[in-house]
Coordinates of C-alpha atoms in Angstrom, one line a residue:
M1 CA 1.5 24.6 -3.9
S2 CA -1.9 23.1 -4.1
D3 CA -3.2 22.2 -1.2
K4 CA -7.0 21.0 -0.7
H5 CA -8.7 20.3 2.2
Y6 CA -12.2 17.4 2.5
D7 CA -14.1 17.7 5.5
A8 CA -14.4 13.8 5.1
L9 CA -12.6 11.2 2.2
P10 CA -14.0 11.8 -0.7
K11 CA -16.7 9.0 -2.0
A12 CA -15.4 6.4 -4.4
H13 CA -18.4 7.1 -7.4
T14 CA -16.9 10.9 -7.6
T15 CA -13.2 9.8 -7.8
Y16 CA -13.6 7.7 -10.3
A17 CA -16.0 9.8 -12.4
N18 CA -12.9 12.1 -12.2
I19 CA -10.4 8.9 -13.3
V20 CA -12.8 8.2 -16.1
K21 CA -12.3 11.8 -16.6
S22 CA -8.8 11.7 -17.1
L23 CA -8.9 9.6 -19.6
L24 CA -10.6 11.5 -22.2
P25 CA -8.3 12.9 -24.6
I26 CA -8.5 16.5 -23.8
G27 CA -6.7 18.6 -22.3
N28 CA -3.3 19.1 -21.7
N29 CA -2.1 15.9 -20.2
G30 CA 0.3 14.9 -23.1
K31 CA 2.2 18.6 -21.9
I32 CA 3.0 17.9 -18.5
S33 CA 6.7 17.9 -17.6
R34 CA 7.5 14.1 -16.1
D35 CA 10.8 15.8 -14.2
E36 CA 8.4 17.0 -11.3
L37 CA 5.5 15.9 -9.4
P38 CA 2.9 18.7 -8.4
Q39 CA 3.6 20.3 -5.0
A40 CA 0.3 19.9 -3.6
T41 CA -1.1 18.4 -0.2
Y42 CA -4.7 17.4 0.2
F43 CA -6.2 16.9 3.6
V44 CA -8.8 15.7 5.7
D45 CA -9.2 17.4 9.2
D46 CA -11.5 15.4 10.9
L47 CA -11.7 11.8 9.8
H48 CA -14.0 9.5 11.5
I49 CA -13.3 5.8 11.0
D50 CA -16.2 4.3 9.0
Q51 CA -16.9 1.1 10.9
N52 CA -18.5 -1.0 9.0
N53 CA -15.6 -0.8 6.0
L54 CA -12.8 -1.3 9.1
N55 CA -14.8 -3.9 9.5
D56 CA -15.2 -5.4 5.9
Y57 CA -11.2 -4.7 6.0
R58 CA -11.0 -7.1 8.9
K59 CA -12.3 -9.8 7.3
I60 CA -11.2 -9.9 4.0
C61 CA -7.4 -8.6 5.2
G62 CA -8.0 -11.6 9.2
F63 CA -7.3 -9.1 11.0
A64 CA -8.9 -9.1 14.8
D65 CA -11.4 -7.1 16.2
N66 CA -9.5 -5.7 19.2
G67 CA -10.8 -2.0 19.4
N68 CA -7.7 -0.8 17.3
V69 CA -7.0 0.8 14.0
P70 CA -4.9 -2.3 12.2
I71 CA -1.3 -0.8 11.1
T72 CA -2.1 -1.1 6.9
Y73 CA -5.9 0.7 7.1
F74 CA -4.2 4.3 6.7
S75 CA -2.7 3.3 4.0
V76 CA -5.9 1.8 2.3
L77 CA -7.9 5.4 3.9
S78 CA -5.3 7.4 1.8
Q79 CA -5.7 5.9 -1.7
A80 CA -8.9 8.1 -1.7
L81 CA -6.8 11.5 -1.3
Q82 CA -4.1 10.0 -3.5
M83 CA -6.9 8.5 -6.3
N84 CA -7.7 12.3 -6.2
M85 CA -4.8 14.2 -6.4
M86 CA -3.5 11.6 -9.5
V87 CA -6.9 12.9 -11.5
K88 CA -6.9 16.5 -10.1
E89 CA -3.0 17.9 -10.1
P90 CA -0.9 17.9 -13.2
F91 CA 0.4 14.5 -12.8
P92 CA 2.3 13.2 -15.0
F93 CA 1.8 9.3 -15.5
A94 CA -1.3 7.3 -16.4
M95 CA -2.8 6.6 -13.2
L96 CA -4.4 3.3 -14.6
G97 CA -1.3 0.8 -14.5
L98 CA 1.1 1.9 -11.8
V99 CA 2.8 -0.6 -9.9
H100 CA 2.4 -0.7 -6.1
V101 CA 6.1 -1.8 -5.5
D102 CA 7.0 -0.6 -2.1
N103 CA 5.1 -0.1 1.3
S104 CA 6.6 1.1 4.8
V105 CA 4.3 2.4 7.9
T106 CA 4.9 3.2 11.3
Q107 CA 2.7 4.0 14.6
Y108 CA 3.6 5.1 17.3
R109 CA 1.1 4.2 19.3
A110 CA -2.1 1.3 19.4
I111 CA -5.3 3.9 17.6
G112 CA -8.3 3.8 18.5
E113 CA -11.2 2.4 16.3
I114 CA -13.1 6.2 17.1
E115 CA -11.0 7.9 17.5
T116 CA -11.1 11.0 15.3
V117 CA -7.6 11.9 13.1
A118 CA -6.3 14.4 10.8
M119 CA -4.8 12.5 7.6
S120 CA -2.7 14.4 4.7
V121 CA -1.1 13.3 1.6
M122 CA 1.6 14.9 -0.4
F123 CA 3.7 13.4 -3.3
D124 CA 7.7 12.9 -2.8
N125 CA 11.0 11.4 -4.3
L126 CA 10.5 11.5 -8.5
R127 CA 13.0 9.2 -9.1
D128 CA 13.9 7.1 -12.1
H129 CA 13.9 3.6 -12.1
A130 CA 15.4 0.9 -15.0
Q131 CA 11.8 0.6 -15.8
G132 CA 10.5 4.2 -15.7
Q133 CA 10.1 6.3 -12.9
Q134 CA 9.3 5.9 -9.3
F135 CA 7.8 8.3 -6.9
D136 CA 6.1 8.5 -3.2
F137 CA 2.9 9.0 -1.5
V138 CA 3.8 9.9 1.8
T139 CA 0.9 10.1 4.3
T140 CA 0.9 11.9 7.6
V141 CA -1.9 11.2 10.5
K142 CA -2.0 13.3 13.7
S143 CA -4.4 12.9 16.8
A144 CA -4.5 17.3 17.7
D145 CA -0.4 17.9 17.0
E146 CA 1.3 14.8 17.8
I147 CA 2.2 12.2 14.9
I148 CA 0.5 9.1 15.6
W149 CA 0.9 7.2 12.0
E150 CA 2.9 7.9 8.9
G151 CA 3.2 6.1 5.5
T152 CA 5.0 5.9 2.2
S153 CA 4.2 4.2 -0.7
T154 CA 5.8 3.6 -3.9
Y155 CA 4.8 3.2 -7.4
L156 CA 6.1 2.5 -10.4
S157 CA 5.3 4.3 -14.0
R158 CA 6.5 1.5 -16.1
S159 CA 8.4 3.3 -20.0
K160 CA 9.7 1.6 -23.2
K161 CA 12.3 3.5 -22.5
P162 CA 14.5 2.4 -19.3
A163 CA 16.0 5.3 -17.3
T164 CA 19.6 5.8 -17.7
S165 CA 19.7 7.0 -14.1
K166 CA 20.3 4.1 -11.6
D167 CA 17.3 3.6 -9.2
K168 CA 18.0 5.3 -5.5
K169 CA 15.0 4.1 -3.6
S170 CA 15.9 2.0 -0.2
T171 CA 14.1 -0.6 0.0
P172 CA 13.5 -3.4 3.2
R173 CA 16.0 -6.3 3.6
P174 CA 15.3 -8.8 0.5
V175 CA 14.2 -12.2 1.4
T176 CA 15.1 -14.0 -2.1
V177 CA 15.7 -17.4 -0.8
K178 CA 12.9 -19.1 1.2
P179 CA 14.6 -19.6 4.5
S180 CA 14.7 -22.2 6.7
I181 CA 11.4 -22.8 8.6
N182 CA 11.7 -21.9 12.5
K183 CA 9.1 -23.4 14.4
E184 CA 8.5 -20.2 16.8
G185 CA 7.6 -17.8 13.8
V186 CA 4.8 -18.9 11.3
H187 CA 4.9 -21.0 8.3
S188 CA 1.1 -21.3 6.6
I189 CA 0.7 -22.5 3.0
F190 CA -2.7 -21.4 2.0
E191 CA -5.0 -20.1 -1.3
V192 CA -5.5 -16.7 -3.2
P193 CA -8.9 -16.9 -5.0
E194 CA -9.6 -15.6 -8.3
D195 CA -11.9 -12.7 -6.8
I196 CA -9.9 -11.2 -3.9
G197 CA -8.7 -8.6 -6.6
R198 CA -11.9 -7.8 -6.7
R199 CA -13.6 -8.3 -3.2
Y200 CA -10.0 -6.4 -1.9
A201 CA -11.0 -3.3 -4.4
F202 CA -14.6 -3.5 -3.4
V203 CA -13.6 -2.3 0.5
S204 CA -10.3 -0.4 -0.3
G205 CA -11.6 1.6 -3.1
D206 CA -8.5 0.9 -5.2
F207 CA -9.8 -0.5 -8.4
N208 CA -6.8 -0.3 -10.7
L209 CA -7.8 -2.3 -13.6
I210 CA -4.7 -5.0 -13.5
H211 CA -6.6 -6.7 -10.0
L212 CA -9.6 -6.9 -11.7
H213 CA -9.9 -9.4 -14.0
P214 CA -7.9 -11.2 -16.8
L215 CA -8.6 -8.7 -20.0
S216 CA -8.4 -5.8 -18.3
A217 CA -4.4 -6.6 -16.8
R218 CA -3.5 -8.1 -19.7
A219 CA -4.0 -4.2 -21.2
F220 CA -1.0 -3.6 -18.9
G221 CA 0.9 -6.6 -19.6
F222 CA 0.2 -9.0 -17.1
P223 CA -1.2 -12.0 -18.4
K224 CA -3.8 -12.6 -15.3
A225 CA -4.7 -10.5 -12.8
I226 CA -2.6 -10.1 -9.7
A227 CA -3.4 -9.4 -6.1
H228 CA -3.0 -5.9 -4.6
G229 CA 0.5 -5.6 -2.8
M230 CA -1.4 -4.1 0.4
W231 CA -3.6 -6.9 1.0
S232 CA -0.9 -9.9 0.6
K233 CA 1.1 -7.3 3.4
A234 CA -1.6 -7.1 5.9
K235 CA -3.2 -10.3 5.1
C236 CA 0.8 -11.6 6.0
L237 CA 0.4 -9.4 9.3
A238 CA -2.3 -10.6 10.1
M239 CA -1.4 -14.1 10.0
M240 CA 1.7 -13.2 12.5
G241 CA -1.1 -12.1 15.4
E242 CA -0.8 -8.9 17.4
L243 CA 1.7 -6.6 16.6
P244 CA 3.8 -4.4 19.0
D245 CA 2.0 -0.8 19.5
A246 CA 5.0 1.0 17.9
C247 CA 6.7 -0.2 15.3
T248 CA 7.5 0.6 11.4
V249 CA 6.4 -2.4 9.0
E250 CA 8.5 -2.7 5.4
V251 CA 8.0 -4.5 2.3
S252 CA 9.1 -4.7 -0.9
F253 CA 6.7 -6.3 -2.9
K254 CA 9.0 -9.0 -5.6
L255 CA 7.0 -11.1 -7.9
P256 CA 3.3 -11.1 -8.4
I257 CA 0.8 -13.0 -7.1
F258 CA -1.4 -13.7 -10.2
L259 CA -5.2 -15.0 -9.5
P260 CA -5.4 -17.8 -8.3
S261 CA -2.2 -18.8 -6.7
E262 CA -1.5 -20.7 -3.3
V263 CA 1.1 -18.9 -1.3
E264 CA 3.8 -19.9 1.5
L265 CA 4.2 -17.5 4.7
I266 CA 7.1 -17.8 6.6
T267 CA 8.0 -15.5 9.2
D268 CA 10.5 -14.8 12.3
P269 CA 9.4 -15.3 16.0
L270 CA 7.8 -12.0 16.8
A271 CA 8.6 -12.5 20.5
Q272 CA 12.4 -11.9 19.6
L273 CA 11.4 -8.0 18.6
S274 CA 12.8 -7.3 23.0
S275 CA 14.8 -3.9 21.8
T276 CA 14.6 -1.1 18.5
E277 CA 17.5 -2.7 17.1
D278 CA 16.0 -6.1 17.1
T279 CA 13.6 -6.9 13.9
C280 CA 11.2 -10.1 12.4
Q281 CA 11.4 -11.1 9.2
F282 CA 8.6 -12.4 6.8
G283 CA 8.0 -13.4 3.4
L284 CA 5.4 -14.9 1.2
F285 CA 6.4 -17.4 -1.8
S286 CA 5.0 -19.3 -3.9
A287 CA 4.1 -22.8 -3.3
K288 CA 4.5 -23.8 -6.2
N289 CA 8.7 -22.7 -6.8
D290 CA 9.4 -20.9 -4.2
K291 CA 10.2 -17.4 -6.1
P292 CA 9.4 -14.4 -3.3
H293 CA 6.3 -12.1 -3.6
L294 CA 7.1 -10.0 -0.9
A295 CA 10.0 -9.7 1.6
G296 CA 9.3 -7.4 4.7
V297 CA 10.5 -6.9 7.9
I298 CA 9.5 -5.0 11.5
A299 CA 11.4 -2.7 14.0
L300 CA 10.2 -1.8 17.8
R301 CA 9.7 2.2 17.8
D302 CA 9.9 4.3 20.9
E303 CA 6.4 5.3 21.8
N304 CA 8.0 8.5 23.4
K305 CA 9.6 9.5 20.0

């Protein structure tokens, strides 16, 4: 077990210096087995929210400034630990070009923006996929000994040879056909600008080349730069208004949003979430041809977990 404790989140400039070093043709990267993930957990024992970064995140995603941390924000903060884990541990895949395919976050109560919390990130659940291999990053946020937030981000490492075993991942209920519009939910058509990938990268610290420019995206098989999946998830949730204090939000990222694009958000009404048996589905579609970009579901959680 290779655990590491930080006093604060690693800075972007030190993280990307390590990323550049990992790209150099030295070391034993070619000898790392793709049959297992590093047994490592990285911690930030006393995490203080950077108010300027939080405010920038709210603005680019559309969240209200209500004194609480947006439900998707810890997914963003955990990426600094994730990137360090991928370059400092014997990680079996090329970091640049990884595709974010699924994300699940659970918040057990409202979390104040001035709270000091502890965050941990670990690898989990390596499995085969028809286009390569998938794995998870699992993030846990605690206040004292209480788990207040959990998240799982699933990534795909594409390879030329398809995997032979079946994909074992679980996904939210897919939204593959655009539903009829419910007047009590949200229906909105909006523009996703060409520079959103670069702007979000400076807020989130995720400078994956597939998001930044058409030329860099083409190196990884995309005709244009694509929007960050976590930006599209956050944007949808921000447009839906105030979420329950305790809930789980799962999404599957479907077809990429090529930049620029016009997209359409359609949701169930949040008001229908009256018990832990109820769910609220939402989907983000191409406004041009109705093809799905994102399929999501929100479910209430028991605050007395």
